[in-house]
């Protein structure tokens, strides 16, 4: 006989299969055998049933079944129903992992699950309320719905990716705040600049500009305004007061000033909120990914996590993908046009890449990406709190950068003789006398040189003529001999 273990929202059920022919039957035959509730009762019989006490117990059992482990309630139920009862039948379980764990813990023989057994279990589920006494259809539906909601809340509460979502939202909001702050600050400068245009060049920081506008109001009140309350330095305050006396701006009404004050307040509030959000992101990143944060900083690390989707997804990426993460458009454009692919993506903003020379940025980004991928895996799968690995790898990357820079300097100075940097040692033996013979002085060129050259030229010409006459005489001698021989032959 074969025993069938079924997990239901109401509890664990153990059925015994009466008709062994169904083990070798096809799907259509099994479906016909479980068409009606009376047919199902003839094929299987309920051996034991364990009802869950409440939704919490059902949720714990469902979590254990999802992981394929044997919980206390299941172990107790199987031991009481099979082991203690002395049943030596094989047990059929839908989950292969769960069947292996049952065999290890309780020593129960678990049969290989075939397609026919799956169809039998499907037929049992179809008539579950009829086969189990005291179980109603409406009750099972309510239990299923409650268990589904509880399990979903449990998974959401203890999801390992939920903190990554917070980091992704925070860094996205930080980028949006930067854009909006720039727009608001530019609008404030342009708006208030009609009234006091000279102040834009004196107060360059946006937050300080908004505070001055809110605190001072109209430029006429610049003399009586105490800028020390808002943290403006005295020299800048004096410049503002002097510029207000000779300002070329137009006058504005009180209603215009109210709107300008409202905009200045928004700029101040957004700037303060951005600072608190940056601190929140820093704390989150140090808690979730300490090694990644130590290597590239919280902003670049958060952008990498956001681009990958989660810290676990980033840990699964190879170092080559981490290197060009964020430069997908440039990569596909380069592949399409058959040009050079990008060497770096978001990690270009890391301090280690930024401090490298332009010709070394590609090499350093490759080295940094290789170490970053290892740090991400440790952060995602390990339980380290201190960035010990990040410190080690950052020191390695810095040494690698120094080595590459030294190699580049050697290549630039190759072939150039360097002066000897020896220490001067004074010879013993009294004072040293001046040696005039050691001086190398060039003798002045004599003025009569041109005259001697002119006198030598005619002598050279005479020699050339004499040598030419001698050559001609030598050539004439063989010609006379040849004529004499020809005359003798004719005679």
Tab-separated table of C-alpha atoms in Angstrom:
chain	number	residue	atom	x	y	z
A	1	UNK	CA	0.000	0.000	0.000
A	2	UNK	CA	1.139	3.546	-0.777
A	3	UNK	CA	0.579	6.419	1.643
A	4	UNK	CA	0.009	9.938	0.261
A	5	UNK	CA	0.982	13.057	2.264
A	6	UNK	CA	-1.006	16.204	1.431
A	7	UNK	CA	-0.503	19.684	2.873
A	8	UNK	CA	-3.699	21.731	3.091
A	9	UNK	CA	-4.475	25.187	4.598
A	10	UNK	CA	-6.369	23.364	7.364
A	11	UNK	CA	-3.622	20.888	8.272
A	12	UNK	CA	-1.671	17.768	7.257
A	13	UNK	CA	-3.602	14.842	5.732
A	14	UNK	CA	-2.387	11.261	5.218
A	15	UNK	CA	-4.262	9.102	2.702
A	16	UNK	CA	-3.814	5.453	1.772
A	17	UNK	CA	-4.247	4.344	-1.842
A	18	UNK	CA	-6.663	1.387	-2.140
A	19	UNK	CA	-6.469	0.801	-5.899
A	20	UNK	CA	-2.838	0.022	-6.815
A	21	UNK	CA	-3.742	-0.146	-10.505
A	22	UNK	CA	-3.850	3.653	-10.553
A	23	UNK	CA	-0.042	3.731	-10.124
A	24	UNK	CA	0.381	2.449	-13.688
A	25	UNK	CA	-2.720	4.060	-15.231
A	26	UNK	CA	-2.679	7.041	-17.576
A	27	UNK	CA	-4.014	10.512	-16.754
A	28	UNK	CA	-7.426	10.022	-18.423
A	29	UNK	CA	-8.138	6.820	-16.480
A	30	UNK	CA	-7.211	8.473	-13.163
A	31	UNK	CA	-9.421	11.470	-13.996
A	32	UNK	CA	-12.350	9.170	-14.627
A	33	UNK	CA	-11.669	7.421	-11.297
A	34	UNK	CA	-11.937	10.768	-9.406
A	35	UNK	CA	-14.856	12.296	-11.320
A	36	UNK	CA	-17.322	12.071	-8.451
A	37	UNK	CA	-16.832	12.189	-4.665
A	38	UNK	CA	-18.113	8.611	-4.323
A	39	UNK	CA	-15.531	7.434	-6.890
A	40	UNK	CA	-12.754	9.188	-4.956
A	41	UNK	CA	-13.854	7.488	-1.707
A	42	UNK	CA	-13.490	4.083	-3.380
A	43	UNK	CA	-9.931	4.860	-4.551
A	44	UNK	CA	-8.385	6.404	-1.389
A	45	UNK	CA	-9.032	6.383	2.335
A	46	UNK	CA	-8.122	8.949	5.024
A	47	UNK	CA	-5.584	7.465	7.454
A	48	UNK	CA	-4.817	10.465	9.692
A	49	UNK	CA	-5.391	14.235	9.804
A	50	UNK	CA	-3.621	16.953	11.846
A	51	UNK	CA	-5.465	20.296	12.047
A	52	UNK	CA	-3.554	23.526	12.594
A	53	UNK	CA	-4.404	25.384	15.805
A	54	UNK	CA	-4.378	28.886	14.310
A	55	UNK	CA	-3.117	30.959	11.369
A	56	UNK	CA	0.310	31.394	12.983
A	57	UNK	CA	0.851	27.619	13.109
A	58	UNK	CA	-0.323	27.328	9.490
A	59	UNK	CA	2.095	30.076	8.447
A	60	UNK	CA	5.036	28.407	10.207
A	61	UNK	CA	4.197	25.066	8.556
A	62	UNK	CA	3.882	26.715	5.132
A	63	UNK	CA	7.275	28.420	5.577
A	64	UNK	CA	8.918	25.121	6.542
A	65	UNK	CA	7.337	23.367	3.536
A	66	UNK	CA	8.568	26.131	1.208
A	67	UNK	CA	12.124	25.596	2.448
A	68	UNK	CA	11.725	21.791	2.256
A	69	UNK	CA	12.426	21.193	5.958
A	70	UNK	CA	10.597	18.901	8.406
A	71	UNK	CA	9.099	20.969	11.226
A	72	UNK	CA	8.121	19.869	14.701
A	73	UNK	CA	4.429	19.527	13.899
A	74	UNK	CA	5.022	17.425	10.764
A	75	UNK	CA	7.646	15.267	12.476
A	76	UNK	CA	5.281	14.576	15.380
A	77	UNK	CA	2.380	13.805	12.999
A	78	UNK	CA	4.366	11.391	10.794
A	79	UNK	CA	5.958	9.655	13.757
A	80	UNK	CA	2.591	9.080	15.415
A	81	UNK	CA	0.737	8.057	12.238
A	82	UNK	CA	3.398	5.917	10.502
A	83	UNK	CA	6.338	4.991	12.736
A	84	UNK	CA	4.443	4.363	15.985
A	85	UNK	CA	1.557	2.708	14.103
A	86	UNK	CA	4.017	0.249	12.549
A	87	UNK	CA	3.055	1.000	8.942
A	88	UNK	CA	5.790	-0.181	6.591
A	89	UNK	CA	4.247	1.317	3.472
A	90	UNK	CA	6.095	3.760	1.267
A	91	UNK	CA	5.222	7.448	1.484
A	92	UNK	CA	4.605	9.643	-1.580
A	93	UNK	CA	5.444	13.365	-1.195
A	94	UNK	CA	5.133	16.090	-3.840
A	95	UNK	CA	8.382	17.892	-2.890
A	96	UNK	CA	11.555	15.902	-3.570
A	97	UNK	CA	13.633	17.848	-1.006
A	98	UNK	CA	10.996	17.339	1.674
A	99	UNK	CA	10.892	13.583	0.918
A	100	UNK	CA	14.668	13.301	1.335
A	101	UNK	CA	14.557	15.113	4.702
A	102	UNK	CA	11.707	12.848	5.924
A	103	UNK	CA	13.735	9.781	5.002
A	104	UNK	CA	16.821	11.096	6.850
A	105	UNK	CA	15.026	12.142	10.052
A	106	UNK	CA	12.379	9.427	10.441
A	107	UNK	CA	13.708	6.599	8.280
A	108	UNK	CA	10.430	6.322	6.341
A	109	UNK	CA	10.709	4.935	2.822
A	110	UNK	CA	9.786	7.642	0.322
A	111	UNK	CA	8.621	6.475	-3.121
A	112	UNK	CA	9.602	8.135	-6.365
A	113	UNK	CA	6.920	10.570	-7.416
A	114	UNK	CA	5.528	9.674	-10.850
A	115	UNK	CA	3.024	11.397	-13.112
A	116	UNK	CA	0.271	8.985	-12.075
A	117	UNK	CA	0.780	9.834	-8.375
A	118	UNK	CA	0.553	13.549	-9.194
A	119	UNK	CA	-2.790	12.955	-10.914
A	120	UNK	CA	-4.032	10.960	-7.899
A	121	UNK	CA	-3.109	13.820	-5.542
A	122	UNK	CA	-4.836	16.262	-7.867
A	123	UNK	CA	-7.987	14.118	-7.662
A	124	UNK	CA	-7.793	14.048	-3.837
A	125	UNK	CA	-7.530	17.857	-3.681
A	126	UNK	CA	-10.595	18.090	-5.910
A	127	UNK	CA	-12.764	16.251	-3.326
A	128	UNK	CA	-10.828	17.259	-0.190
A	129	UNK	CA	-13.847	18.456	1.819
A	130	UNK	CA	-15.719	15.201	1.120
A	131	UNK	CA	-12.821	12.911	2.028
A	132	UNK	CA	-12.019	14.738	5.285
A	133	UNK	CA	-14.929	14.774	7.717
A	134	UNK	CA	-15.737	18.034	9.467
A	135	UNK	CA	-14.097	20.198	6.789
A	136	UNK	CA	-16.314	22.602	4.815
A	137	UNK	CA	-15.636	24.346	1.514
A	138	UNK	CA	-16.165	27.870	2.881
A	139	UNK	CA	-13.841	27.135	5.817
A	140	UNK	CA	-11.067	25.953	3.488
A	141	UNK	CA	-11.399	29.079	1.322
A	142	UNK	CA	-11.203	31.354	4.386
A	143	UNK	CA	-8.161	29.449	5.666
A	144	UNK	CA	-6.460	29.691	2.248
A	145	UNK	CA	-7.058	33.436	2.039
A	146	UNK	CA	-5.869	34.098	5.592
A	147	UNK	CA	-2.768	31.936	5.143
A	148	UNK	CA	-1.932	33.644	1.832
A	149	UNK	CA	-2.143	37.130	3.384
A	150	UNK	CA	-0.140	36.145	6.459
A	151	UNK	CA	2.568	34.451	4.390
A	152	UNK	CA	2.826	37.447	2.056
A	153	UNK	CA	3.201	39.847	4.991
A	154	UNK	CA	5.821	37.582	6.563
A	155	UNK	CA	7.862	37.411	3.355
A	156	UNK	CA	7.620	41.164	2.844
A	157	UNK	CA	8.644	41.832	6.428
A	158	UNK	CA	11.691	39.593	6.355
A	159	UNK	CA	12.661	40.103	2.712
A	160	UNK	CA	16.429	40.571	2.288
A	161	UNK	CA	15.829	43.025	-0.570
A	162	UNK	CA	13.613	45.416	1.377
A	163	UNK	CA	16.569	47.520	2.643
A	164	UNK	CA	17.923	47.768	-0.896
A	165	UNK	CA	14.618	49.304	-1.925
A	166	UNK	CA	15.055	51.996	0.744
A	167	UNK	CA	18.545	52.793	-0.545
A	168	UNK	CA	17.341	52.932	-4.152
A	169	UNK	CA	14.486	55.283	-3.241
A	170	UNK	CA	16.777	57.490	-1.154
A	171	UNK	CA	19.426	57.931	-3.852
A	172	UNK	CA	16.726	58.543	-6.473
A	173	UNK	CA	15.159	61.232	-4.277
A	174	UNK	CA	18.594	62.742	-3.663
A	175	UNK	CA	19.176	63.174	-7.407
A	176	UNK	CA	15.710	64.679	-7.847
A	177	UNK	CA	16.336	67.094	-4.973
A	178	UNK	CA	19.598	68.265	-6.551
A	179	UNK	CA	17.795	69.072	-9.814
A	180	UNK	CA	14.933	70.857	-8.097
A	181	UNK	CA	17.253	72.801	-5.796
A	182	UNK	CA	19.259	74.057	-8.771
A	183	UNK	CA	16.069	75.139	-10.554
A	184	UNK	CA	14.674	76.889	-7.472
A	185	UNK	CA	17.971	78.613	-6.664
A	186	UNK	CA	18.354	79.873	-10.240
A	187	UNK	CA	14.767	81.138	-10.206
A	188	UNK	CA	15.349	82.913	-6.879
A	189	UNK	CA	18.524	84.601	-8.149
A	190	UNK	CA	16.817	85.703	-11.344
A	191	UNK	CA	13.703	86.925	-9.552
A	192	UNK	CA	15.470	88.843	-6.752
A	193	UNK	CA	18.138	89.966	-9.217
A	194	UNK	CA	15.717	92.469	-10.721
A	195	UNK	CA	15.671	94.227	-7.361
A	196	UNK	CA	19.311	93.718	-6.234
A	197	UNK	CA	21.428	92.350	-9.140
A	198	UNK	CA	24.825	93.062	-7.541
A	199	UNK	CA	24.264	90.606	-4.692
A	200	UNK	CA	24.374	87.610	-7.065
A	201	UNK	CA	28.128	88.001	-7.576
A	202	UNK	CA	28.864	88.748	-3.921
A	203	UNK	CA	26.944	85.828	-2.332
A	204	UNK	CA	27.741	82.808	-4.517
A	205	UNK	CA	26.366	79.951	-2.380
A	206	UNK	CA	22.684	79.159	-2.956
A	207	UNK	CA	21.791	78.486	0.691
A	208	UNK	CA	23.509	81.677	1.910
A	209	UNK	CA	21.802	83.669	-0.863
A	210	UNK	CA	18.359	82.366	0.164
A	211	UNK	CA	19.059	83.152	3.842
A	212	UNK	CA	20.197	86.709	3.006
A	213	UNK	CA	17.095	87.314	0.873
A	214	UNK	CA	14.796	86.042	3.636
A	215	UNK	CA	16.611	87.920	6.428
A	216	UNK	CA	17.201	91.238	4.615
A	217	UNK	CA	14.154	91.662	2.409
A	218	UNK	CA	14.403	94.930	0.487
A	219	UNK	CA	17.859	96.289	-0.313
A	220	UNK	CA	17.068	99.508	1.520
A	221	UNK	CA	17.225	97.576	4.811
A	222	UNK	CA	20.765	96.320	4.149
A	223	UNK	CA	22.353	98.943	6.455
A	224	UNK	CA	20.261	97.950	9.471
A	225	UNK	CA	20.437	94.197	8.844
A	226	UNK	CA	22.712	92.081	11.062
A	227	UNK	CA	24.051	89.347	8.815
A	228	UNK	CA	25.957	87.637	11.623
A	229	UNK	CA	22.739	85.951	12.805
A	230	UNK	CA	22.521	83.855	9.629
A	231	UNK	CA	26.231	82.967	9.537
A	232	UNK	CA	27.372	85.354	6.783
A	233	UNK	CA	31.023	86.507	7.138
A	234	UNK	CA	31.668	90.173	7.943
A	235	UNK	CA	33.570	90.964	4.732
A	236	UNK	CA	30.702	89.638	2.569
A	237	UNK	CA	28.170	91.532	4.719
A	238	UNK	CA	30.098	94.789	4.212
A	239	UNK	CA	30.229	94.227	0.451
A	240	UNK	CA	26.467	93.630	0.351
A	241	UNK	CA	25.819	96.831	2.309
A	242	UNK	CA	28.081	98.885	0.034
A	243	UNK	CA	26.545	97.409	-3.108
A	244	UNK	CA	23.021	98.137	-1.789
A	245	UNK	CA	23.822	101.865	-1.626
A	246	UNK	CA	24.706	102.084	-5.328
A	247	UNK	CA	22.488	99.316	-6.665
A	248	UNK	CA	20.964	99.695	-10.142
A	249	UNK	CA	18.005	97.343	-9.460
A	250	UNK	CA	14.359	98.236	-9.772
A	251	UNK	CA	11.907	98.638	-6.904
A	252	UNK	CA	9.451	95.840	-6.057
A	253	UNK	CA	6.173	95.772	-4.179
A	254	UNK	CA	5.450	94.073	-0.860
A	255	UNK	CA	3.425	91.397	-2.641
A	256	UNK	CA	6.405	90.538	-4.856
A	257	UNK	CA	8.619	90.345	-1.773
A	258	UNK	CA	6.206	87.913	-0.072
A	259	UNK	CA	6.427	85.504	-3.001
A	260	UNK	CA	10.213	85.832	-3.133
A	261	UNK	CA	10.366	85.109	0.617
A	262	UNK	CA	8.241	81.974	0.122
A	263	UNK	CA	10.597	80.719	-2.584
A	264	UNK	CA	13.632	81.460	-0.396
A	265	UNK	CA	12.052	79.440	2.447
A	266	UNK	CA	11.507	76.492	0.098
A	267	UNK	CA	15.162	76.595	-0.973
A	268	UNK	CA	16.305	76.615	2.668
A	269	UNK	CA	13.959	73.761	3.623
A	270	UNK	CA	14.968	71.611	0.651
A	271	UNK	CA	18.665	72.194	1.317
A	272	UNK	CA	18.306	71.161	4.955
A	273	UNK	CA	16.229	68.110	3.994
A	274	UNK	CA	18.823	67.122	1.402
A	275	UNK	CA	21.547	67.205	4.074
A	276	UNK	CA	19.483	64.974	6.399
A	277	UNK	CA	18.678	62.595	3.525
A	278	UNK	CA	22.380	62.321	2.629
A	279	UNK	CA	23.163	61.456	6.262
A	280	UNK	CA	20.383	58.840	6.275
A	281	UNK	CA	21.762	57.296	3.078
A	282	UNK	CA	25.271	57.220	4.559
A	283	UNK	CA	24.100	55.371	7.668
A	284	UNK	CA	22.051	52.902	5.599
A	285	UNK	CA	24.921	52.131	3.243
A	286	UNK	CA	27.386	51.668	6.108
A	287	UNK	CA	24.980	49.192	7.715
A	288	UNK	CA	24.060	47.228	4.570
A	289	UNK	CA	27.202	47.374	2.410
A	290	UNK	CA	30.159	48.541	4.538
A	291	UNK	CA	32.883	47.253	2.201
A	292	UNK	CA	31.275	48.739	-0.911
A	293	UNK	CA	30.781	52.077	0.868
A	294	UNK	CA	34.398	52.177	2.029
A	295	UNK	CA	35.669	51.513	-1.499
A	296	UNK	CA	33.662	54.028	-3.554
A	297	UNK	CA	31.567	56.057	-1.090
A	298	UNK	CA	27.884	55.937	-0.249
A	299	UNK	CA	26.631	57.857	-3.306
A	300	UNK	CA	28.409	55.781	-5.962
A	301	UNK	CA	27.643	52.567	-4.058
A	302	UNK	CA	23.940	53.438	-3.787
A	303	UNK	CA	23.791	54.283	-7.505
A	304	UNK	CA	25.402	50.938	-8.357
A	305	UNK	CA	22.834	49.094	-6.225
A	306	UNK	CA	20.014	51.112	-7.795
A	307	UNK	CA	21.267	50.391	-11.317
A	308	UNK	CA	21.605	46.651	-10.618
A	309	UNK	CA	18.213	46.392	-8.879
A	310	UNK	CA	19.416	45.082	-5.496
A	311	UNK	CA	22.593	44.264	-3.611
A	312	UNK	CA	22.155	40.559	-4.389
A	313	UNK	CA	21.808	41.299	-8.119
A	314	UNK	CA	24.934	43.465	-7.980
A	315	UNK	CA	26.801	40.646	-6.225
A	316	UNK	CA	25.805	38.251	-9.020
A	317	UNK	CA	27.238	40.535	-11.721
A	318	UNK	CA	30.790	39.832	-12.947
A	319	UNK	CA	33.414	42.532	-12.572
A	320	UNK	CA	33.250	43.422	-16.290
A	321	UNK	CA	29.551	44.287	-15.895
A	322	UNK	CA	30.193	46.275	-12.696
A	323	UNK	CA	32.878	48.242	-14.574
A	324	UNK	CA	30.490	49.548	-17.274
A	325	UNK	CA	27.310	49.597	-15.170
A	326	UNK	CA	25.485	52.809	-16.044
A	327	UNK	CA	27.012	53.136	-19.526
A	328	UNK	CA	24.659	50.733	-21.308
A	329	UNK	CA	23.713	53.213	-24.046
A	330	UNK	CA	27.352	53.905	-24.888
A	331	UNK	CA	28.107	50.165	-24.881
A	332	UNK	CA	25.342	49.232	-27.325
A	333	UNK	CA	26.103	52.238	-29.507
A	334	UNK	CA	29.747	51.168	-29.681
A	335	UNK	CA	28.767	47.592	-30.530
A	336	UNK	CA	26.400	48.809	-33.222
A	337	UNK	CA	28.916	51.158	-34.839
A	338	UNK	CA	31.837	48.727	-34.267
A	339	UNK	CA	33.856	51.240	-32.260
A	340	UNK	CA	35.648	51.069	-28.919
A	341	UNK	CA	33.458	50.080	-25.986
A	342	UNK	CA	33.332	52.289	-22.844
A	343	UNK	CA	35.901	51.626	-20.134
A	344	UNK	CA	33.855	52.801	-17.162
A	345	UNK	CA	30.324	53.657	-16.090
A	346	UNK	CA	29.157	54.852	-12.675
A	347	UNK	CA	32.499	54.003	-11.030
A	348	UNK	CA	34.041	56.906	-12.965
A	349	UNK	CA	32.754	59.149	-10.132
A	350	UNK	CA	34.708	57.167	-7.516
A	351	UNK	CA	37.632	59.005	-5.933
A	352	UNK	CA	40.127	56.283	-6.897
A	353	UNK	CA	39.309	56.679	-10.595
A	354	UNK	CA	39.095	60.461	-10.363
A	355	UNK	CA	42.603	60.870	-8.970
A	356	UNK	CA	44.170	58.725	-11.720
A	357	UNK	CA	45.756	60.196	-14.852
A	358	UNK	CA	43.540	60.266	-17.992
A	359	UNK	CA	45.500	57.474	-19.699
A	360	UNK	CA	45.257	55.278	-16.557
A	361	UNK	CA	41.529	55.681	-15.790
A	362	UNK	CA	40.599	52.603	-17.832
A	363	UNK	CA	43.127	50.345	-16.085
A	364	UNK	CA	42.234	51.600	-12.613
A	365	UNK	CA	38.495	51.235	-13.273
A	366	UNK	CA	39.085	47.601	-14.277
A	367	UNK	CA	41.096	46.899	-11.113
A	368	UNK	CA	38.525	48.711	-8.965
A	369	UNK	CA	35.600	46.818	-10.553
A	370	UNK	CA	37.297	43.480	-9.843
A	371	UNK	CA	37.628	44.323	-6.150
A	372	UNK	CA	34.163	45.872	-5.968
A	373	UNK	CA	32.508	42.674	-7.193
A	374	UNK	CA	34.207	40.744	-4.380
A	375	UNK	CA	33.161	43.360	-1.804
A	376	UNK	CA	29.534	43.194	-3.000
A	377	UNK	CA	29.483	39.419	-2.598
A	378	UNK	CA	30.836	39.657	0.940
A	379	UNK	CA	28.292	42.371	1.829
A	380	UNK	CA	25.365	40.469	0.303
A	381	UNK	CA	26.149	36.976	1.595
A	382	UNK	CA	28.293	37.630	4.664
A	383	UNK	CA	27.525	39.112	8.049
A	384	UNK	CA	30.466	41.501	8.467
A	385	UNK	CA	29.876	44.870	10.122
A	386	UNK	CA	33.362	46.339	9.788
A	387	UNK	CA	34.778	47.064	6.296
A	388	UNK	CA	37.926	44.987	6.822
A	389	UNK	CA	37.934	43.620	3.272
A	390	UNK	CA	37.212	47.066	1.828
A	391	UNK	CA	40.212	48.568	3.619
A	392	UNK	CA	42.491	45.829	2.301
A	393	UNK	CA	41.248	46.143	-1.286
A	394	UNK	CA	41.338	49.951	-1.286
A	395	UNK	CA	44.955	49.870	-0.163
A	396	UNK	CA	45.693	47.379	-2.962
A	397	UNK	CA	44.068	49.624	-5.597
A	398	UNK	CA	45.991	52.665	-4.330
A	399	UNK	CA	49.276	50.744	-4.544
A	400	UNK	CA	48.366	49.570	-8.040
A	401	UNK	CA	47.666	53.156	-9.079
A	402	UNK	CA	51.024	54.314	-7.681
A	403	UNK	CA	52.801	51.496	-9.556
A	404	UNK	CA	51.116	52.423	-12.839
A	405	UNK	CA	51.999	56.092	-12.380
A	406	UNK	CA	55.650	55.237	-11.651
A	407	UNK	CA	55.765	53.024	-14.739
A	408	UNK	CA	54.382	55.843	-16.857
A	409	UNK	CA	56.979	58.277	-15.524
A	410	UNK	CA	59.767	55.783	-16.337
A	411	UNK	CA	58.462	55.464	-19.875
A	412	UNK	CA	58.429	59.263	-20.302
A	413	UNK	CA	62.010	59.702	-19.024
A	414	UNK	CA	63.461	56.727	-20.958
A	415	UNK	CA	66.654	57.628	-22.883
A	416	UNK	CA	67.296	60.871	-20.973
A	417	UNK	CA	70.603	60.953	-19.074
A	418	UNK	CA	70.211	61.884	-15.459
A	419	UNK	CA	72.849	63.982	-13.603
A	420	UNK	CA	74.894	62.221	-10.978
A	421	UNK	CA	73.620	63.128	-7.556
A	422	UNK	CA	76.718	62.469	-5.507
A	423	UNK	CA	77.769	64.222	-2.335
A	424	UNK	CA	80.674	66.671	-2.705
A	425	UNK	CA	83.653	65.663	-0.621
A	426	UNK	CA	86.492	68.082	0.042
A	427	UNK	CA	89.959	66.645	-0.483
A	428	UNK	CA	92.362	66.731	2.415
A	429	UNK	CA	95.826	68.327	2.076
A	430	UNK	CA	95.506	72.071	2.478
A	431	UNK	CA	94.173	74.656	0.115
A	432	UNK	CA	93.624	73.850	-3.543
A	433	UNK	CA	95.457	76.069	-6.079
A	434	UNK	CA	93.961	77.231	-9.331
A	435	UNK	CA	95.084	75.154	-12.325
A	436	UNK	CA	95.195	77.309	-15.435
A	437	UNK	CA	96.075	74.382	-17.730
A	438	UNK	CA	92.705	72.754	-16.989
A	439	UNK	CA	90.913	75.613	-18.753
A	440	UNK	CA	89.843	74.871	-22.330
A	441	UNK	CA	90.068	78.205	-24.168
A	442	UNK	CA	89.424	78.451	-27.917
A	443	UNK	CA	92.107	80.372	-29.887
A	444	UNK	CA	90.859	83.360	-31.898
A	445	UNK	CA	90.659	82.945	-35.672
A	446	UNK	CA	93.462	84.800	-37.535
A	447	UNK	CA	92.485	87.605	-39.903
A	448	UNK	CA	95.109	86.675	-42.630
A	449	UNK	CA	93.333	83.415	-43.353
A	450	UNK	CA	91.425	84.817	-46.358
A	451	UNK	CA	94.596	86.203	-47.939
A	452	UNK	CA	96.419	82.861	-47.710
A	453	UNK	CA	93.402	81.057	-49.201
A	454	UNK	CA	93.409	83.468	-52.209
A	455	UNK	CA	97.151	82.862	-52.780
A	456	UNK	CA	96.723	79.082	-52.656
A	457	UNK	CA	93.941	79.003	-55.311
A	458	UNK	CA	96.122	79.909	-58.450
A	459	UNK	CA	98.803	77.373	-57.387
A	460	UNK	CA	96.129	74.657	-57.238
A	461	UNK	CA	94.894	75.621	-60.739
A	462	UNK	CA	98.470	75.337	-62.185
A	463	UNK	CA	98.867	71.860	-60.664
A	464	UNK	CA	95.538	70.747	-62.164
A	465	UNK	CA	96.659	71.947	-65.685
A	466	UNK	CA	100.033	70.166	-65.413
A	467	UNK	CA	98.398	66.914	-64.368
A	468	UNK	CA	95.914	67.178	-67.261
A	469	UNK	CA	98.798	67.686	-69.808
A	470	UNK	CA	100.647	64.638	-68.482
A	471	UNK	CA	97.523	62.483	-68.856
A	472	UNK	CA	97.075	63.660	-72.475
A	473	UNK	CA	100.741	62.819	-73.304
A	474	UNK	CA	100.333	59.346	-71.847
A	475	UNK	CA	97.246	58.766	-73.987
A	476	UNK	CA	99.015	59.902	-77.232
A	477	UNK	CA	101.879	57.373	-76.886
A	478	UNK	CA	99.765	54.239	-77.363
A	479	UNK	CA	97.929	55.891	-80.313
A	480	UNK	CA	101.289	56.393	-82.226
A	481	UNK	CA	102.268	52.771	-81.586
A	482	UNK	CA	98.959	51.527	-82.976
A	483	UNK	CA	99.426	53.629	-86.211
A	484	UNK	CA	102.944	52.168	-86.791
A	485	UNK	CA	101.685	48.591	-86.437
A	486	UNK	CA	98.867	49.226	-88.921
A	487	UNK	CA	101.375	50.707	-91.519
A	488	UNK	CA	103.701	47.662	-91.228
A	489	UNK	CA	100.816	45.262	-91.848
A	490	UNK	CA	99.756	47.174	-95.012
A	491	UNK	CA	103.304	46.979	-96.491
